[in-house]
């Protein structure tokens, strides 16, 4: 009898303890605000996603911190912010956003564990938001896909110029929002890459170049629009155009002012020669004719300046510090100087390759 009463008393004490723990479990609570979107909508390899958390505190608990229960698989998911700030969004309420980049089709957002402390009860409590498996779609099978998913994506300008005897160079500026622009690559076996890029909180931009065979008359590629949930195509004409200031120029650029001045000098020289035969001022006409001939020859022979490019100097595609290298000659080269910009000369080598070098590297 006594043993039965003791068991009953022990059961009642355990029940009271469990009820007490159940009440204490409500001191801190965390949830994923955008859980419905993350579980019901597909995401894409390369896409940047946000996981928004909301934290509630009770019984004057103090928030201690948060941590992922497991690190994400680095082949499937990449963390973009490692120490996100929890911002007060009301009385005893906090919110934050974890940013990730999806890398594989088996990506899972790790569970998040938060903790809080009630000082007068000397009680530490924890709560967890569950792990979230993602519905990932791989778009790489599309034959003309450049690897970019974006909310907004646009080309703000582009230029096509002659690069050498067999290639043209295409340079264009990209602007995008919510995009993985760092993954941009046009399908094809040709030299390409970024000349510069800028990343903001959500907006990114960059200057991209491609060196393409002259046999290509057009170029097109596709990115994936997150707004429209479909591929969008961009198209370029690859017919070179002339411009006053350009990335590259024709192999033998024409100086219109010099051309017109030479025509004027030739006309003036012809008039002086006529005067030599038809007037009595033969000596004067002869002196003027010699001077005009000298100026004309100077203009013709000095169309290009020449110089010697020192060995191991860098020849770049664009006149910028971080531009892609075109060539590093092991020996000094005789070059023609066909233009300049800021601290750079535009030069042409004997094999008719055009590039930019620092002025200090040319003697």
CSV table of C-alpha atoms in Angstrom, one decimal:
chain,number,residue,atom,x,y,z
A,1,UNK,CA,0.0,0.0,0.0
A,2,UNK,CA,2.7,2.4,1.0
A,3,UNK,CA,4.7,1.4,-2.2
A,4,UNK,CA,1.6,2.3,-4.3
A,5,UNK,CA,1.2,5.7,-2.6
A,6,UNK,CA,4.9,6.4,-3.1
A,7,UNK,CA,4.6,5.6,-6.8
A,8,UNK,CA,1.6,7.8,-7.2
A,9,UNK,CA,3.3,10.7,-5.4
A,10,UNK,CA,6.4,10.3,-7.7
A,11,UNK,CA,4.2,10.4,-10.8
A,12,UNK,CA,2.4,13.5,-9.6
A,13,UNK,CA,5.7,15.3,-9.0
A,14,UNK,CA,7.0,14.3,-12.4
A,15,UNK,CA,3.8,15.6,-14.0
A,16,UNK,CA,4.2,19.0,-12.2
A,17,UNK,CA,7.8,19.1,-13.3
A,18,UNK,CA,6.8,18.5,-16.9
A,19,UNK,CA,4.2,21.2,-16.8
A,20,UNK,CA,6.7,23.6,-15.3
A,21,UNK,CA,9.2,22.8,-18.1
A,22,UNK,CA,6.4,23.2,-20.7
A,23,UNK,CA,5.8,26.7,-19.4
A,24,UNK,CA,9.5,27.5,-19.4
A,25,UNK,CA,9.7,26.3,-23.0
A,26,UNK,CA,7.8,29.4,-24.1
A,27,UNK,CA,10.5,31.8,-23.0
A,28,UNK,CA,12.0,31.9,-26.5
A,29,UNK,CA,10.6,31.0,-29.9
A,30,UNK,CA,12.1,31.4,-33.4
A,31,UNK,CA,10.4,30.9,-36.7
A,32,UNK,CA,11.2,31.3,-40.4
A,33,UNK,CA,9.1,34.2,-41.7
A,34,UNK,CA,9.3,33.2,-45.4
A,35,UNK,CA,9.0,29.5,-44.9
A,36,UNK,CA,6.1,29.1,-47.3
A,37,UNK,CA,8.0,30.7,-50.2
A,38,UNK,CA,11.1,28.6,-49.5
A,39,UNK,CA,9.2,25.3,-49.4
A,40,UNK,CA,6.6,25.8,-52.1
A,41,UNK,CA,8.6,27.6,-54.9
A,42,UNK,CA,11.5,26.2,-56.9
A,43,UNK,CA,14.9,27.8,-56.6
A,44,UNK,CA,17.8,27.6,-59.2
A,45,UNK,CA,21.4,26.7,-59.1
A,46,UNK,CA,23.3,30.0,-58.8
A,47,UNK,CA,20.4,31.9,-57.2
A,48,UNK,CA,20.9,34.0,-54.1
A,49,UNK,CA,18.2,33.4,-51.5
A,50,UNK,CA,17.2,35.0,-48.2
A,51,UNK,CA,16.0,33.2,-45.1
A,52,UNK,CA,14.2,35.6,-42.8
A,53,UNK,CA,13.9,34.7,-39.1
A,54,UNK,CA,11.7,36.2,-36.4
A,55,UNK,CA,12.5,35.8,-32.7
A,56,UNK,CA,10.0,36.3,-29.8
A,57,UNK,CA,11.0,36.5,-26.1
A,58,UNK,CA,8.8,36.0,-23.0
A,59,UNK,CA,9.1,36.5,-19.2
A,60,UNK,CA,11.7,39.2,-19.6
A,61,UNK,CA,14.1,36.8,-21.1
A,62,UNK,CA,17.4,38.2,-22.6
A,63,UNK,CA,18.5,37.1,-26.0
A,64,UNK,CA,21.9,35.4,-25.9
A,65,UNK,CA,22.6,34.5,-29.6
A,66,UNK,CA,22.0,32.2,-32.5
A,67,UNK,CA,23.9,29.6,-34.4
A,68,UNK,CA,23.4,27.0,-37.1
A,69,UNK,CA,23.0,23.5,-35.8
A,70,UNK,CA,25.0,22.2,-38.8
A,71,UNK,CA,27.2,23.8,-41.4
A,72,UNK,CA,25.7,23.6,-45.0
A,73,UNK,CA,27.3,21.3,-47.5
A,74,UNK,CA,29.8,23.6,-49.3
A,75,UNK,CA,29.1,21.8,-52.6
A,76,UNK,CA,25.4,22.5,-52.3
A,77,UNK,CA,25.0,25.8,-50.4
A,78,UNK,CA,27.2,28.8,-49.8
A,79,UNK,CA,26.8,31.2,-46.9
A,80,UNK,CA,27.0,34.9,-47.9
A,81,UNK,CA,26.8,36.5,-44.5
A,82,UNK,CA,28.3,34.8,-41.5
A,83,UNK,CA,27.4,37.2,-38.7
A,84,UNK,CA,24.0,38.7,-39.5
A,85,UNK,CA,22.7,41.3,-37.0
A,86,UNK,CA,19.5,40.7,-35.1
A,87,UNK,CA,17.5,43.9,-35.2
A,88,UNK,CA,14.8,44.8,-32.7
A,89,UNK,CA,11.4,44.8,-34.5
A,90,UNK,CA,9.2,45.5,-31.5
A,91,UNK,CA,8.9,44.7,-27.8
A,92,UNK,CA,10.8,41.5,-27.1
A,93,UNK,CA,11.0,40.8,-30.8
A,94,UNK,CA,14.0,40.5,-33.1
A,95,UNK,CA,14.5,39.7,-36.8
A,96,UNK,CA,17.4,38.9,-39.1
A,97,UNK,CA,18.2,37.6,-42.6
A,98,UNK,CA,20.6,34.8,-43.5
A,99,UNK,CA,21.8,35.0,-47.2
A,100,UNK,CA,22.8,32.0,-49.2
A,101,UNK,CA,23.8,31.0,-52.7
A,102,UNK,CA,22.5,27.8,-54.1
A,103,UNK,CA,25.2,25.6,-55.6
A,104,UNK,CA,23.7,22.2,-56.0
A,105,UNK,CA,20.4,20.4,-56.4
A,106,UNK,CA,20.5,18.9,-52.9
A,107,UNK,CA,20.8,22.1,-51.0
A,108,UNK,CA,19.3,22.2,-47.5
A,109,UNK,CA,19.1,25.3,-45.3
A,110,UNK,CA,20.5,24.2,-41.9
A,111,UNK,CA,18.4,24.4,-38.7
A,112,UNK,CA,18.9,27.5,-36.6
A,113,UNK,CA,19.2,27.4,-32.8
A,114,UNK,CA,18.6,30.4,-30.6
A,115,UNK,CA,19.0,30.8,-26.9
A,116,UNK,CA,17.7,33.1,-24.2
A,117,UNK,CA,18.3,33.5,-20.4
A,118,UNK,CA,15.8,34.5,-17.6
A,119,UNK,CA,18.0,36.0,-14.9
A,120,UNK,CA,15.6,35.9,-11.9
A,121,UNK,CA,14.8,32.2,-12.6
A,122,UNK,CA,18.4,31.4,-13.5
A,123,UNK,CA,17.0,29.6,-16.5
A,124,UNK,CA,18.6,29.1,-20.0
A,125,UNK,CA,16.2,28.2,-22.8
A,126,UNK,CA,16.6,27.3,-26.5
A,127,UNK,CA,14.5,27.1,-29.5
A,128,UNK,CA,15.1,25.9,-33.1
A,129,UNK,CA,13.9,26.6,-36.6
A,130,UNK,CA,13.9,23.4,-38.6
A,131,UNK,CA,16.2,22.6,-41.6
A,132,UNK,CA,14.6,23.5,-44.9
A,133,UNK,CA,15.2,21.2,-48.0
A,134,UNK,CA,15.0,23.3,-51.1
A,135,UNK,CA,13.4,22.4,-54.5
A,136,UNK,CA,16.4,23.2,-56.7
A,137,UNK,CA,16.3,23.3,-60.5
A,138,UNK,CA,19.6,23.0,-62.5
A,139,UNK,CA,19.4,25.2,-65.7
A,140,UNK,CA,22.7,24.2,-67.1
A,141,UNK,CA,21.2,21.9,-69.8
A,142,UNK,CA,20.0,24.9,-71.8
A,143,UNK,CA,22.5,25.2,-74.7
A,144,UNK,CA,22.8,29.0,-74.7
A,145,UNK,CA,22.6,29.7,-70.9
A,146,UNK,CA,25.3,32.0,-69.4
A,147,UNK,CA,24.7,30.7,-65.8
A,148,UNK,CA,23.0,33.8,-64.5
A,149,UNK,CA,19.6,34.0,-62.7
A,150,UNK,CA,18.4,37.6,-62.0
A,151,UNK,CA,15.4,39.6,-60.9
A,152,UNK,CA,16.5,42.3,-63.4
A,153,UNK,CA,19.2,42.0,-66.1
A,154,UNK,CA,20.2,44.4,-68.8
A,155,UNK,CA,23.0,45.5,-71.2
A,156,UNK,CA,23.4,49.2,-70.9
A,157,UNK,CA,25.8,49.6,-73.8
A,158,UNK,CA,28.2,47.7,-76.1
A,159,UNK,CA,31.0,48.3,-78.7
A,160,UNK,CA,32.4,46.0,-81.3
A,161,UNK,CA,35.9,46.9,-82.7
A,162,UNK,CA,38.5,45.2,-84.8
A,163,UNK,CA,41.0,43.4,-82.6
A,164,UNK,CA,43.5,41.8,-85.1
A,165,UNK,CA,43.5,40.5,-88.6
A,166,UNK,CA,41.2,37.6,-87.7
A,167,UNK,CA,39.2,38.7,-84.6
A,168,UNK,CA,36.9,41.4,-83.3
A,169,UNK,CA,36.5,42.4,-79.7
A,170,UNK,CA,33.1,42.9,-78.1
A,171,UNK,CA,32.9,44.9,-74.9
A,172,UNK,CA,29.6,45.5,-73.1
A,173,UNK,CA,28.4,46.8,-69.7
A,174,UNK,CA,26.0,44.7,-67.6
A,175,UNK,CA,23.7,45.8,-64.8
A,176,UNK,CA,21.6,43.4,-62.8
A,177,UNK,CA,19.6,43.1,-59.6
A,178,UNK,CA,19.5,40.0,-57.4
A,179,UNK,CA,21.9,38.2,-59.7
A,180,UNK,CA,24.9,35.9,-59.6
A,181,UNK,CA,26.8,38.0,-62.1
A,182,UNK,CA,30.1,36.4,-61.0
A,183,UNK,CA,29.0,33.2,-62.8
A,184,UNK,CA,28.5,34.9,-66.1
A,185,UNK,CA,30.1,33.0,-69.0
A,186,UNK,CA,29.1,32.8,-72.6
A,187,UNK,CA,29.1,29.3,-74.1
A,188,UNK,CA,32.0,28.9,-76.6
A,189,UNK,CA,35.7,28.4,-76.9
A,190,UNK,CA,36.9,32.0,-77.0
A,191,UNK,CA,38.7,34.4,-74.7
A,192,UNK,CA,36.3,36.3,-72.4
A,193,UNK,CA,36.1,37.7,-69.0
A,194,UNK,CA,35.3,40.7,-66.7
A,195,UNK,CA,37.4,43.8,-67.0
A,196,UNK,CA,35.8,45.2,-63.8
A,197,UNK,CA,32.8,44.7,-61.6
A,198,UNK,CA,31.0,46.4,-58.8
A,199,UNK,CA,28.7,44.7,-56.2
A,200,UNK,CA,26.2,46.5,-54.0
A,201,UNK,CA,23.7,45.2,-51.5
A,202,UNK,CA,21.5,43.9,-54.2
A,203,UNK,CA,22.7,45.6,-57.4
A,204,UNK,CA,25.7,44.5,-59.4
A,205,UNK,CA,27.4,45.8,-62.6
A,206,UNK,CA,30.4,44.9,-64.7
A,207,UNK,CA,32.2,45.4,-68.0
A,208,UNK,CA,32.7,42.2,-70.0
A,209,UNK,CA,34.7,41.5,-73.1
A,210,UNK,CA,34.8,38.7,-75.7
A,211,UNK,CA,37.4,38.2,-78.5
A,212,UNK,CA,35.5,36.6,-81.4
A,213,UNK,CA,36.3,35.4,-84.9
A,214,UNK,CA,35.5,37.8,-87.6
A,215,UNK,CA,33.4,35.1,-89.2
A,216,UNK,CA,30.8,35.6,-86.4
A,217,UNK,CA,28.2,38.2,-87.5
A,218,UNK,CA,26.1,38.0,-84.4
A,219,UNK,CA,26.1,36.7,-80.8
A,220,UNK,CA,23.2,35.8,-78.5
A,221,UNK,CA,22.8,34.3,-75.1
A,222,UNK,CA,20.2,33.6,-72.5
A,223,UNK,CA,19.8,34.4,-68.8
A,224,UNK,CA,17.0,33.2,-66.5
A,225,UNK,CA,14.5,35.8,-65.3
A,226,UNK,CA,13.2,35.2,-61.8
A,227,UNK,CA,10.4,37.7,-62.3
A,228,UNK,CA,9.0,35.9,-65.4
A,229,UNK,CA,10.3,32.4,-64.5
A,230,UNK,CA,11.7,31.9,-68.0
A,231,UNK,CA,14.8,32.3,-70.2
A,232,UNK,CA,15.3,35.6,-71.8
A,233,UNK,CA,17.6,36.2,-74.8
A,234,UNK,CA,20.0,39.1,-75.5
A,235,UNK,CA,21.4,39.6,-79.0
A,236,UNK,CA,24.4,41.5,-80.4
A,237,UNK,CA,25.4,42.4,-83.9
A,238,UNK,CA,29.2,41.8,-84.3
A,239,UNK,CA,29.8,44.3,-87.2
A,240,UNK,CA,32.6,46.7,-86.0
A,241,UNK,CA,31.7,50.3,-85.7
A,242,UNK,CA,33.8,53.5,-85.6
A,243,UNK,CA,33.9,55.8,-82.6
A,244,UNK,CA,36.1,58.7,-81.5
A,245,UNK,CA,37.1,57.0,-78.2
A,246,UNK,CA,37.1,53.2,-78.2
A,247,UNK,CA,38.5,50.2,-76.5
A,248,UNK,CA,40.2,49.0,-79.7
A,249,UNK,CA,40.7,50.6,-83.1
A,250,UNK,CA,41.2,49.5,-86.7
A,251,UNK,CA,44.7,48.2,-87.4
A,252,UNK,CA,45.5,51.3,-89.3
A,253,UNK,CA,43.3,54.1,-87.8
A,254,UNK,CA,42.7,57.2,-89.8
A,255,UNK,CA,43.2,60.7,-88.5
A,256,UNK,CA,40.7,62.8,-90.4
A,257,UNK,CA,42.3,66.1,-89.5
A,258,UNK,CA,45.7,64.9,-90.7
A,259,UNK,CA,44.1,63.6,-93.9
A,260,UNK,CA,42.4,66.9,-94.7
A,261,UNK,CA,45.5,68.9,-93.9
A,262,UNK,CA,47.5,66.7,-96.3
A,263,UNK,CA,45.0,67.3,-99.0
A,264,UNK,CA,45.1,71.0,-98.4
A,265,UNK,CA,48.9,71.0,-98.5
A,266,UNK,CA,48.9,69.1,-101.8
A,267,UNK,CA,46.5,71.6,-103.3
A,268,UNK,CA,48.5,74.5,-102.0
A,269,UNK,CA,51.7,72.9,-103.4
A,270,UNK,CA,50.1,72.6,-106.8
A,271,UNK,CA,49.1,76.2,-106.8
A,272,UNK,CA,52.7,77.3,-105.9
A,273,UNK,CA,54.1,75.1,-108.7
A,274,UNK,CA,51.7,76.8,-111.2
A,275,UNK,CA,52.8,80.2,-109.9
A,276,UNK,CA,56.5,79.1,-110.4
A,277,UNK,CA,55.9,78.6,-114.1
A,278,UNK,CA,53.4,81.5,-114.7
A,279,UNK,CA,54.9,84.4,-112.6
A,280,UNK,CA,58.2,86.1,-112.3
A,281,UNK,CA,58.5,85.2,-108.5
A,282,UNK,CA,60.2,82.0,-109.3
A,283,UNK,CA,62.7,82.0,-106.3
A,284,UNK,CA,59.9,82.8,-103.8
A,285,UNK,CA,57.7,80.1,-105.3
A,286,UNK,CA,60.5,77.6,-105.2
A,287,UNK,CA,61.2,78.3,-101.5
A,288,UNK,CA,57.5,78.0,-100.6
A,289,UNK,CA,57.2,74.8,-102.6
A,290,UNK,CA,60.2,73.3,-100.8
A,291,UNK,CA,58.7,74.2,-97.4
A,292,UNK,CA,55.3,72.8,-98.3
A,293,UNK,CA,56.9,69.6,-99.6
A,294,UNK,CA,58.8,69.3,-96.3
A,295,UNK,CA,55.6,69.7,-94.2
A,296,UNK,CA,53.8,67.2,-96.4
A,297,UNK,CA,56.5,64.6,-96.1
A,298,UNK,CA,56.6,65.1,-92.3
A,299,UNK,CA,52.9,64.5,-92.0
A,300,UNK,CA,53.0,61.4,-94.2
A,301,UNK,CA,56.1,59.9,-92.4
A,302,UNK,CA,54.9,60.7,-88.9
A,303,UNK,CA,51.4,59.2,-89.1
A,304,UNK,CA,52.5,56.8,-86.3
A,305,UNK,CA,55.0,57.4,-83.6
A,306,UNK,CA,57.3,54.5,-82.9
A,307,UNK,CA,58.9,53.3,-79.7
A,308,UNK,CA,60.5,50.4,-78.0
A,309,UNK,CA,58.5,48.5,-75.5
A,310,UNK,CA,60.7,47.1,-72.7
A,311,UNK,CA,60.9,43.4,-72.0
A,312,UNK,CA,58.4,41.9,-69.6
A,313,UNK,CA,56.1,44.9,-69.9
A,314,UNK,CA,52.4,44.0,-69.7
A,315,UNK,CA,50.2,44.6,-72.8
A,316,UNK,CA,46.6,44.8,-71.8
A,317,UNK,CA,43.3,44.6,-73.6
A,318,UNK,CA,41.9,47.8,-72.0
A,319,UNK,CA,43.6,50.9,-70.5
A,320,UNK,CA,42.8,50.0,-66.9
A,321,UNK,CA,44.7,48.7,-63.9
A,322,UNK,CA,42.9,45.4,-63.6
A,323,UNK,CA,42.5,44.7,-67.3
A,324,UNK,CA,43.1,41.2,-68.7
A,325,UNK,CA,46.6,40.6,-70.0
A,326,UNK,CA,47.1,40.2,-73.7
A,327,UNK,CA,50.8,39.6,-73.8
A,328,UNK,CA,54.0,39.8,-71.8
A,329,UNK,CA,56.9,40.0,-74.3
A,330,UNK,CA,60.1,38.3,-73.1
A,331,UNK,CA,62.2,40.7,-75.2
A,332,UNK,CA,62.0,44.4,-76.1
A,333,UNK,CA,59.6,45.1,-79.0
A,334,UNK,CA,59.5,47.8,-81.6
A,335,UNK,CA,55.9,49.1,-81.6
A,336,UNK,CA,53.8,51.8,-83.2
A,337,UNK,CA,52.0,54.2,-80.9
A,338,UNK,CA,48.5,54.7,-82.4
A,339,UNK,CA,46.8,56.4,-79.5
A,340,UNK,CA,46.8,57.3,-75.8
A,341,UNK,CA,44.6,57.5,-72.8
A,342,UNK,CA,45.6,58.9,-69.4
A,343,UNK,CA,48.7,56.9,-68.3
A,344,UNK,CA,48.5,54.5,-71.2
A,345,UNK,CA,49.6,54.2,-74.9
A,346,UNK,CA,47.7,52.2,-77.4
A,347,UNK,CA,50.3,50.3,-79.4
A,348,UNK,CA,50.4,48.0,-82.4
A,349,UNK,CA,53.0,45.3,-82.6
A,350,UNK,CA,54.8,44.1,-85.8
A,351,UNK,CA,52.4,41.1,-86.0
A,352,UNK,CA,49.5,43.7,-85.9
A,353,UNK,CA,48.2,43.0,-82.4
A,354,UNK,CA,46.7,46.0,-80.6
A,355,UNK,CA,46.9,46.6,-76.9
A,356,UNK,CA,47.5,49.1,-74.1
A,357,UNK,CA,50.7,49.7,-72.2
A,358,UNK,CA,51.8,52.1,-69.5
A,359,UNK,CA,53.6,55.1,-71.0
A,360,UNK,CA,56.6,54.6,-68.7
A,361,UNK,CA,57.2,51.2,-70.4
A,362,UNK,CA,57.8,52.7,-73.8
A,363,UNK,CA,61.1,54.4,-74.7
